[in-house]
């Protein structure tokens, strides 16, 4: 198309009905002016706290988010002026990586009144530093204050010995311990209270931005005006009872005595030092456990304060007599067997639990007759018994077994001899 011709057509289109088009522009301007006139454009100052949304699990924001300083908005003319609490500012962390690098995230502000339109927010973005949250155990360190004049400071006893630090990985990795600073009363009053634990790094500088669990440590420190030390025997404390059929045979403790220190008057009243309880509930074997000493308040041990308690647990034993039937083992079906007795008296010694099992069912003893030829034989009674059970007496200890071979001419329809004793199982009498 000819460029000149196209330009003429465009000019004709623009100037065609230009009065009508001009009137439309004027009308639109008037309408916009009316809309703006019907609303108030205002600015509300902050600070308005920026809240976090969609923070990934296992992460922590390590920096302080900047507040919203100012909001520009439109509201209906004559409406009550809003307050900072009528606005909610948030940042969405859905796409923020927890790598410890600062990221600028857009701030979104909404008004509680839907008639208010947000025009602008200052600042439009805030910096966010997101890190992974980790935890690790660290030891507790006790730092007592200066000792009052004329007072000896006893050994500190505290619990727990280890606490858990949780927070951003960069901060947690710096923590090497928690420090518990313990002020000492100049009047010499013993320390016995909960004190807050403070995370520190390798230089002893406090580490912030981490959580401590538990937050406090229970500390006991005796302050002694008349300090003495004394060796006292250790009393092992045992709780509970062994399983049925078992008993405690002996209790031993190592060491048998410990050296403790404290106020002279308090030490004079002590005759022994108890251990923490050692449980033997349901035990069927020996129990050995290292436990702490149950020291009275104000008394401390000069050593580790731990002892080993050993409890010997054995089965309860007794002697019982049983009536046992006899059973022939290894018999030849072609031979006939006769026994001098059909049962024996068996006196056994062993744990009650095993003897109770033997009493629960009929008892039989096998006589080994394998390979014996016809004739008269003395066979030793050898019972097979559970582990730990031993025979105290067997009466009789020998049983006469008579073995015969049936006559070849015997008439099966009219036998000439009565059947021999077979020594089969017989019910036993009660023990």
Coordinates of C-alpha atoms in Angstrom, one line a residue:
X1 CA 0.0 0.0 0.0
X2 CA 1.2 3.6 -0.7
X3 CA 2.5 5.1 2.5
X4 CA 1.1 8.5 1.7
X5 CA -2.3 7.1 1.1
X6 CA -2.2 5.1 4.4
X7 CA -1.3 8.3 6.4
X8 CA -4.1 10.2 4.8
X9 CA -6.6 7.5 5.8
X10 CA -5.3 7.5 9.4
X11 CA -5.6 11.3 9.6
X12 CA -9.2 11.1 8.2
X13 CA -10.1 8.5 10.9
X14 CA -8.8 10.6 13.7
X15 CA -10.4 13.9 12.7
X16 CA -13.7 12.2 11.7
X17 CA -16.4 13.1 14.2
X18 CA -13.8 14.8 16.3
X19 CA -16.3 16.8 18.3
X20 CA -17.9 13.6 19.5
X21 CA -14.6 11.9 20.4
X22 CA -13.5 15.0 22.3
X23 CA -16.7 15.0 24.3
X24 CA -16.1 11.3 25.2
X25 CA -12.7 12.2 26.6
X26 CA -14.0 15.1 28.6
X27 CA -16.8 12.9 30.0
X28 CA -14.3 10.1 31.1
X29 CA -12.1 12.7 32.8
X30 CA -15.1 14.1 34.7
X31 CA -16.1 10.6 35.8
X32 CA -12.6 9.8 37.0
X33 CA -12.5 13.1 38.8
X34 CA -15.8 12.3 40.5
X35 CA -14.5 8.9 41.5
X36 CA -11.4 10.3 43.1
X37 CA -13.5 13.0 44.7
X38 CA -15.7 10.4 46.3
X39 CA -12.7 8.7 48.1
X40 CA -9.9 9.9 50.4
X41 CA -6.3 9.0 49.6
X42 CA -4.5 8.8 52.9
X43 CA -1.3 7.5 54.4
X44 CA -1.1 5.6 57.7
X45 CA 2.3 5.3 59.5
X46 CA 3.6 2.1 61.0
X47 CA 5.1 0.2 62.5
X48 CA 3.0 -2.8 61.4
X49 CA 4.6 -6.1 62.2
X50 CA 5.3 -8.4 59.2
X51 CA 4.1 -12.0 59.8
X52 CA 5.5 -15.1 58.2
X53 CA 3.3 -17.5 56.1
X54 CA 4.0 -21.0 54.7
X55 CA 7.3 -21.4 56.5
X56 CA 8.8 -24.8 55.6
X57 CA 8.9 -27.4 58.4
X58 CA 12.2 -27.8 60.2
X59 CA 13.3 -24.2 59.4
X60 CA 13.9 -21.0 61.4
X61 CA 14.0 -17.3 60.4
X62 CA 17.3 -16.0 61.7
X63 CA 16.9 -12.3 61.1
X64 CA 14.5 -9.7 62.5
X65 CA 11.9 -8.9 59.8
X66 CA 11.6 -5.2 59.1
X67 CA 8.2 -3.6 60.0
X68 CA 6.0 -1.9 57.5
X69 CA 6.7 1.8 57.9
X70 CA 3.8 3.3 55.8
X71 CA 0.7 2.4 53.9
X72 CA -1.1 4.5 51.3
X73 CA -4.7 3.6 50.8
X74 CA -8.0 4.8 49.3
X75 CA -11.1 4.8 51.4
X76 CA -14.7 6.1 51.0
X77 CA -15.0 9.8 51.8
X78 CA -16.2 10.4 55.3
X79 CA -15.3 6.9 56.5
X80 CA -13.6 6.5 59.9
X81 CA -9.8 6.6 59.7
X82 CA -8.3 3.1 60.0
X83 CA -5.7 2.2 62.6
X84 CA -2.5 0.2 62.2
X85 CA -4.2 -2.8 63.7
X86 CA -6.7 -2.8 60.9
X87 CA -4.0 -3.9 58.5
X88 CA -2.2 -7.3 58.2
X89 CA 1.2 -7.5 56.6
X90 CA 2.6 -10.9 55.6
X91 CA 5.5 -12.5 53.6
X92 CA 5.1 -15.9 51.9
X93 CA 8.1 -18.2 52.4
X94 CA 6.9 -21.0 50.1
X95 CA 9.7 -20.5 47.6
X96 CA 12.5 -19.4 50.0
X97 CA 15.3 -21.9 50.4
X98 CA 16.7 -22.5 53.9
X99 CA 20.3 -21.9 52.9
X100 CA 21.1 -19.0 55.2
X101 CA 21.3 -16.5 52.3
X102 CA 19.3 -13.3 52.5
X103 CA 16.3 -13.0 50.1
X104 CA 14.0 -10.1 49.5
X105 CA 10.4 -11.2 49.7
X106 CA 7.4 -9.1 48.7
X107 CA 5.2 -7.7 51.5
X108 CA 1.5 -8.3 51.1
X109 CA -0.9 -6.0 53.1
X110 CA -4.6 -6.5 53.4
X111 CA -7.1 -4.4 55.3
X112 CA -9.8 -5.8 57.6
X113 CA -12.3 -3.3 55.9
X114 CA -13.0 -4.5 52.3
X115 CA -13.9 -0.9 51.4
X116 CA -10.2 0.1 51.8
X117 CA -8.0 -0.2 48.8
X118 CA -4.2 -0.5 49.3
X119 CA -2.3 1.8 46.9
X120 CA 1.3 1.4 48.1
X121 CA 3.4 -0.1 51.0
X122 CA 6.7 1.0 52.3
X123 CA 8.9 -1.1 52.1
X124 CA 7.5 -3.2 49.3
X125 CA 9.9 -6.1 50.2
X126 CA 11.7 -7.2 53.3
X127 CA 14.8 -9.3 53.7
X128 CA 14.4 -12.8 55.0
X129 CA 17.2 -15.2 56.1
X130 CA 15.9 -18.8 56.4
X131 CA 17.9 -21.7 57.8
X132 CA 17.4 -25.3 58.7
X133 CA 16.6 -26.0 62.3
X134 CA 18.9 -28.5 64.1
X135 CA 19.5 -29.7 67.7
X136 CA 22.4 -31.1 69.6
X137 CA 23.3 -32.0 73.3
X138 CA 25.8 -29.9 75.1
X139 CA 27.2 -30.2 78.7
X140 CA 26.3 -28.0 81.6
X141 CA 29.1 -25.9 83.2
X142 CA 28.7 -24.5 86.7
X143 CA 30.4 -21.2 87.6
X144 CA 30.0 -20.3 91.3
X145 CA 30.5 -16.8 92.4
X146 CA 33.2 -15.5 94.8
X147 CA 33.1 -17.3 98.2
X148 CA 32.0 -15.2 101.1
X149 CA 34.7 -14.4 103.7
X150 CA 35.2 -17.2 106.2
X151 CA 33.0 -19.7 104.3
X152 CA 34.1 -22.8 102.5
X153 CA 32.3 -23.7 99.3
X154 CA 31.3 -27.4 99.0
X155 CA 31.1 -29.4 95.8
X156 CA 28.3 -28.4 93.4
X157 CA 25.6 -31.0 92.7
X158 CA 23.4 -30.2 89.7
X159 CA 20.9 -31.7 87.3
X160 CA 20.7 -32.1 84.4
X161 CA 24.3 -32.6 83.3
X162 CA 23.4 -32.3 79.6
X163 CA 20.9 -30.0 77.9
X164 CA 19.6 -29.8 74.3
X165 CA 20.2 -26.8 72.1
X166 CA 17.8 -26.1 69.2
X167 CA 17.9 -23.4 66.5
X168 CA 19.4 -22.4 63.3
X169 CA 22.3 -24.6 62.2
X170 CA 24.8 -21.8 62.0
X171 CA 24.1 -20.7 65.6
X172 CA 23.7 -24.2 67.1
X173 CA 27.1 -25.3 65.7
X174 CA 28.7 -22.5 67.6
X175 CA 27.4 -23.6 71.0
X176 CA 29.9 -25.8 73.0
X177 CA 28.2 -25.7 76.4
X178 CA 25.7 -23.9 78.6
X179 CA 27.0 -21.8 81.5
X180 CA 25.1 -21.6 84.8
X181 CA 26.4 -18.6 86.9
X182 CA 25.7 -19.2 90.6
X183 CA 25.9 -16.2 92.9
X184 CA 26.8 -17.2 96.5
X185 CA 25.0 -15.6 99.4
X186 CA 27.4 -13.6 101.6
X187 CA 25.4 -14.8 104.7
X188 CA 26.5 -18.4 104.0
X189 CA 23.1 -19.8 103.0
X190 CA 23.3 -23.0 100.9
X191 CA 22.4 -22.8 97.2
X192 CA 19.4 -24.9 96.3
X193 CA 17.5 -23.5 93.4
X194 CA 16.8 -23.4 89.6
X195 CA 19.1 -21.2 87.6
X196 CA 18.9 -20.3 83.9
X197 CA 21.4 -21.8 81.6
X198 CA 23.2 -19.5 79.0
X199 CA 24.5 -21.0 75.7
X200 CA 28.2 -20.1 75.1
X201 CA 30.7 -20.6 72.3
X202 CA 34.3 -21.8 72.6
X203 CA 35.5 -18.3 73.8
X204 CA 32.8 -18.1 76.5
X205 CA 30.7 -15.6 74.5
X206 CA 26.9 -15.9 74.8
X207 CA 25.2 -17.3 71.7
X208 CA 21.8 -15.8 71.0
X209 CA 19.0 -17.1 68.7
X210 CA 18.9 -20.6 70.1
X211 CA 16.6 -22.4 72.5
X212 CA 17.7 -24.4 75.6
X213 CA 15.8 -27.4 76.8
X214 CA 15.4 -27.5 79.8
X215 CA 16.0 -23.8 80.3
X216 CA 17.0 -24.0 83.9
X217 CA 19.4 -26.3 85.9
X218 CA 18.8 -27.3 89.5
X219 CA 22.0 -26.4 91.5
X220 CA 22.9 -27.3 95.1
X221 CA 26.1 -25.9 96.6
X222 CA 26.7 -26.2 100.4
X223 CA 28.3 -23.2 102.0
X224 CA 30.2 -24.4 105.1
X225 CA 31.1 -22.3 108.1
X226 CA 32.7 -25.3 109.9
X227 CA 33.8 -27.7 107.2
X228 CA 34.9 -31.2 108.0
X229 CA 35.3 -34.5 106.1
X230 CA 34.6 -38.0 107.3
X231 CA 34.6 -41.5 106.0
X232 CA 31.2 -43.3 106.3
X233 CA 30.0 -46.8 105.3
X234 CA 27.8 -47.1 102.3
X235 CA 24.4 -48.7 102.8
X236 CA 23.0 -50.3 99.6
X237 CA 19.3 -49.8 99.2
X238 CA 17.4 -52.4 97.3
X239 CA 13.7 -52.2 96.2
X240 CA 11.3 -54.8 95.0
X241 CA 11.4 -58.5 95.2
X242 CA 12.7 -61.3 92.9
X243 CA 10.5 -63.5 90.8
X244 CA 8.5 -66.2 92.6
X245 CA 10.8 -69.1 93.4
X246 CA 13.9 -66.9 93.8
X247 CA 15.5 -65.1 96.8
X248 CA 18.2 -62.6 97.6
X249 CA 21.3 -64.5 98.7
X250 CA 23.7 -61.6 99.2
X251 CA 24.1 -57.8 98.7
X252 CA 27.5 -56.2 98.2
X253 CA 28.6 -52.6 97.4
X254 CA 31.8 -51.2 96.0
X255 CA 33.4 -49.2 97.5
X256 CA 32.1 -50.1 101.0
X257 CA 32.8 -46.6 102.3
X258 CA 33.0 -43.1 101.0
X259 CA 34.5 -39.8 102.2
X260 CA 32.0 -37.0 102.5
X261 CA 32.3 -33.4 103.6
X262 CA 30.0 -30.9 105.1
X263 CA 29.2 -29.0 108.3
X264 CA 30.8 -30.6 111.3
X265 CA 27.5 -30.7 113.3
X266 CA 25.6 -32.3 110.3
X267 CA 28.3 -34.9 109.8
X268 CA 28.3 -35.9 113.4
X269 CA 24.7 -37.0 113.1
X270 CA 25.4 -39.4 110.2
X271 CA 26.1 -43.1 110.7
X272 CA 26.0 -44.2 107.0
X273 CA 25.3 -43.0 103.5
X274 CA 22.5 -44.6 101.6
X275 CA 22.6 -45.3 97.8
X276 CA 19.9 -44.6 95.3
X277 CA 17.5 -47.5 95.2
X278 CA 18.4 -50.6 93.1
X279 CA 15.4 -52.4 91.7
X280 CA 15.3 -56.2 91.7
X281 CA 11.6 -56.6 90.9
X282 CA 11.0 -59.8 89.1
X283 CA 14.7 -60.7 88.9
X284 CA 15.7 -64.3 88.2
X285 CA 19.5 -63.7 88.0
X286 CA 22.1 -61.5 89.7
X287 CA 21.7 -57.7 89.4
X288 CA 24.6 -55.3 89.2
X289 CA 24.0 -51.5 88.9
X290 CA 26.1 -48.4 89.4
X291 CA 24.1 -45.7 91.2
X292 CA 24.6 -42.4 92.9
X293 CA 24.6 -41.7 96.6
X294 CA 21.5 -40.3 98.3
X295 CA 23.4 -37.5 100.1
X296 CA 21.6 -35.3 102.5
X297 CA 21.4 -31.6 101.6
X298 CA 24.6 -29.8 102.4
X299 CA 26.7 -33.0 102.3
X300 CA 28.9 -33.8 99.3
X301 CA 31.1 -36.7 98.3
X302 CA 34.7 -36.0 97.6
X303 CA 34.9 -38.6 94.8
X304 CA 32.6 -39.4 91.9
X305 CA 29.6 -39.9 94.2
X306 CA 28.8 -43.2 92.4
X307 CA 29.0 -46.8 93.8
X308 CA 28.2 -50.2 92.3
X309 CA 25.6 -52.4 94.1
X310 CA 25.6 -56.2 93.4
X311 CA 22.7 -58.3 94.4
X312 CA 23.0 -62.1 94.2
X313 CA 19.7 -63.7 93.3
X314 CA 19.3 -67.5 93.6
X315 CA 16.6 -70.0 93.2
X316 CA 14.7 -71.1 96.4
X317 CA 15.5 -74.8 96.9
X318 CA 14.0 -77.6 98.9
X319 CA 13.7 -81.4 99.1
X320 CA 10.6 -83.3 98.0
X321 CA 9.8 -87.0 97.7
X322 CA 7.8 -88.4 94.7
X323 CA 6.3 -91.8 93.9
X324 CA 7.4 -92.6 90.4
X325 CA 6.2 -95.4 88.2
X326 CA 8.6 -97.6 86.2
X327 CA 8.7 -97.9 82.4
X328 CA 10.7 -100.4 80.4
X329 CA 12.9 -98.9 77.7
X330 CA 14.4 -101.0 74.9
X331 CA 12.3 -104.1 75.6
X332 CA 12.2 -107.0 73.1
X333 CA 8.6 -107.7 72.0
X334 CA 9.5 -111.5 71.8
X335 CA 10.3 -111.7 75.5
X336 CA 8.3 -111.4 78.7
X337 CA 9.4 -109.1 81.6
X338 CA 8.6 -109.2 85.3
X339 CA 9.6 -106.5 87.8
X340 CA 10.3 -106.9 91.5
X341 CA 8.5 -103.6 92.2
X342 CA 6.2 -101.4 90.1
X343 CA 7.3 -98.0 91.5
X344 CA 10.1 -96.3 93.4
X345 CA 10.3 -93.5 95.9
X346 CA 12.3 -90.6 94.5
X347 CA 13.7 -87.9 96.8
X348 CA 14.8 -84.8 94.9
X349 CA 16.6 -81.6 95.8
X350 CA 16.4 -78.5 93.6
X351 CA 14.7 -75.1 92.9
X352 CA 11.1 -74.9 94.0
X353 CA 10.1 -73.8 90.5
X354 CA 11.5 -76.9 88.9
X355 CA 10.1 -79.2 91.6
X356 CA 6.7 -77.6 91.1
X357 CA 6.9 -78.5 87.4
X358 CA 7.6 -82.2 88.3
X359 CA 4.5 -82.2 90.6
X360 CA 2.2 -81.0 87.8
X361 CA 2.1 -84.4 85.9
X362 CA 2.6 -88.1 86.6
X363 CA 6.2 -89.0 87.1
X364 CA 7.8 -92.1 85.4
X365 CA 11.4 -93.4 85.4
X366 CA 12.7 -95.6 82.5
X367 CA 14.6 -98.8 83.2
X368 CA 17.0 -99.7 80.3
X369 CA 16.5 -103.3 79.4
X370 CA 17.9 -103.1 75.9
X371 CA 20.0 -106.2 75.0
X372 CA 19.2 -108.1 78.2
X373 CA 18.8 -111.9 77.6
X374 CA 16.3 -114.1 79.4
X375 CA 17.2 -114.5 83.1
X376 CA 17.3 -112.4 86.2
X377 CA 19.0 -109.0 86.1
X378 CA 19.6 -106.1 88.6
X379 CA 18.9 -102.9 86.7
X380 CA 19.9 -99.5 88.2
X381 CA 17.2 -96.8 88.5
X382 CA 18.6 -93.7 86.7
X383 CA 16.0 -90.8 86.5
X384 CA 16.3 -88.1 83.9
X385 CA 15.9 -84.8 85.7
X386 CA 15.7 -81.1 84.8
X387 CA 18.8 -78.9 85.2
X388 CA 19.5 -78.0 88.8
X389 CA 17.5 -80.9 90.2
X390 CA 19.5 -83.7 91.8
X391 CA 18.4 -87.0 93.4
X392 CA 19.0 -87.2 97.1
X393 CA 17.7 -90.8 97.5
X394 CA 16.1 -93.5 95.3
X395 CA 14.4 -96.4 97.0
X396 CA 15.0 -99.0 95.8
X397 CA 18.0 -98.0 93.7
X398 CA 18.1 -101.4 92.0
X399 CA 15.1 -103.2 90.5
X400 CA 15.1 -107.0 89.7
X401 CA 14.0 -107.7 86.2
X402 CA 13.1 -111.3 85.3
X403 CA 13.1 -112.0 81.6
X404 CA 11.5 -115.2 80.1
X405 CA 10.9 -116.5 76.7
X406 CA 7.4 -117.8 76.1
X407 CA 7.1 -121.7 75.6
X408 CA 6.9 -122.6 71.8
X409 CA 4.2 -125.2 72.5
X410 CA 1.8 -122.9 74.3
X411 CA -1.8 -123.1 73.1
X412 CA -2.9 -119.6 72.1
X413 CA -6.6 -120.5 72.8
X414 CA -5.8 -121.8 76.3
X415 CA -2.5 -120.4 77.6
X416 CA -0.8 -122.3 80.3
X417 CA 0.8 -119.3 81.9
X418 CA -0.4 -115.9 83.0
X419 CA 1.0 -112.8 81.3
X420 CA 4.1 -111.4 82.9
X421 CA 4.5 -108.0 84.4
X422 CA 5.4 -105.4 81.7
X423 CA 6.3 -102.5 83.9
X424 CA 4.1 -100.0 81.9
X425 CA 3.4 -96.5 83.2
X426 CA 1.5 -96.2 86.4
X427 CA 0.0 -93.0 87.9
X428 CA 2.3 -91.5 90.5
X429 CA 1.1 -90.5 94.0
X430 CA 1.2 -87.0 95.1
X431 CA 4.5 -85.8 96.5

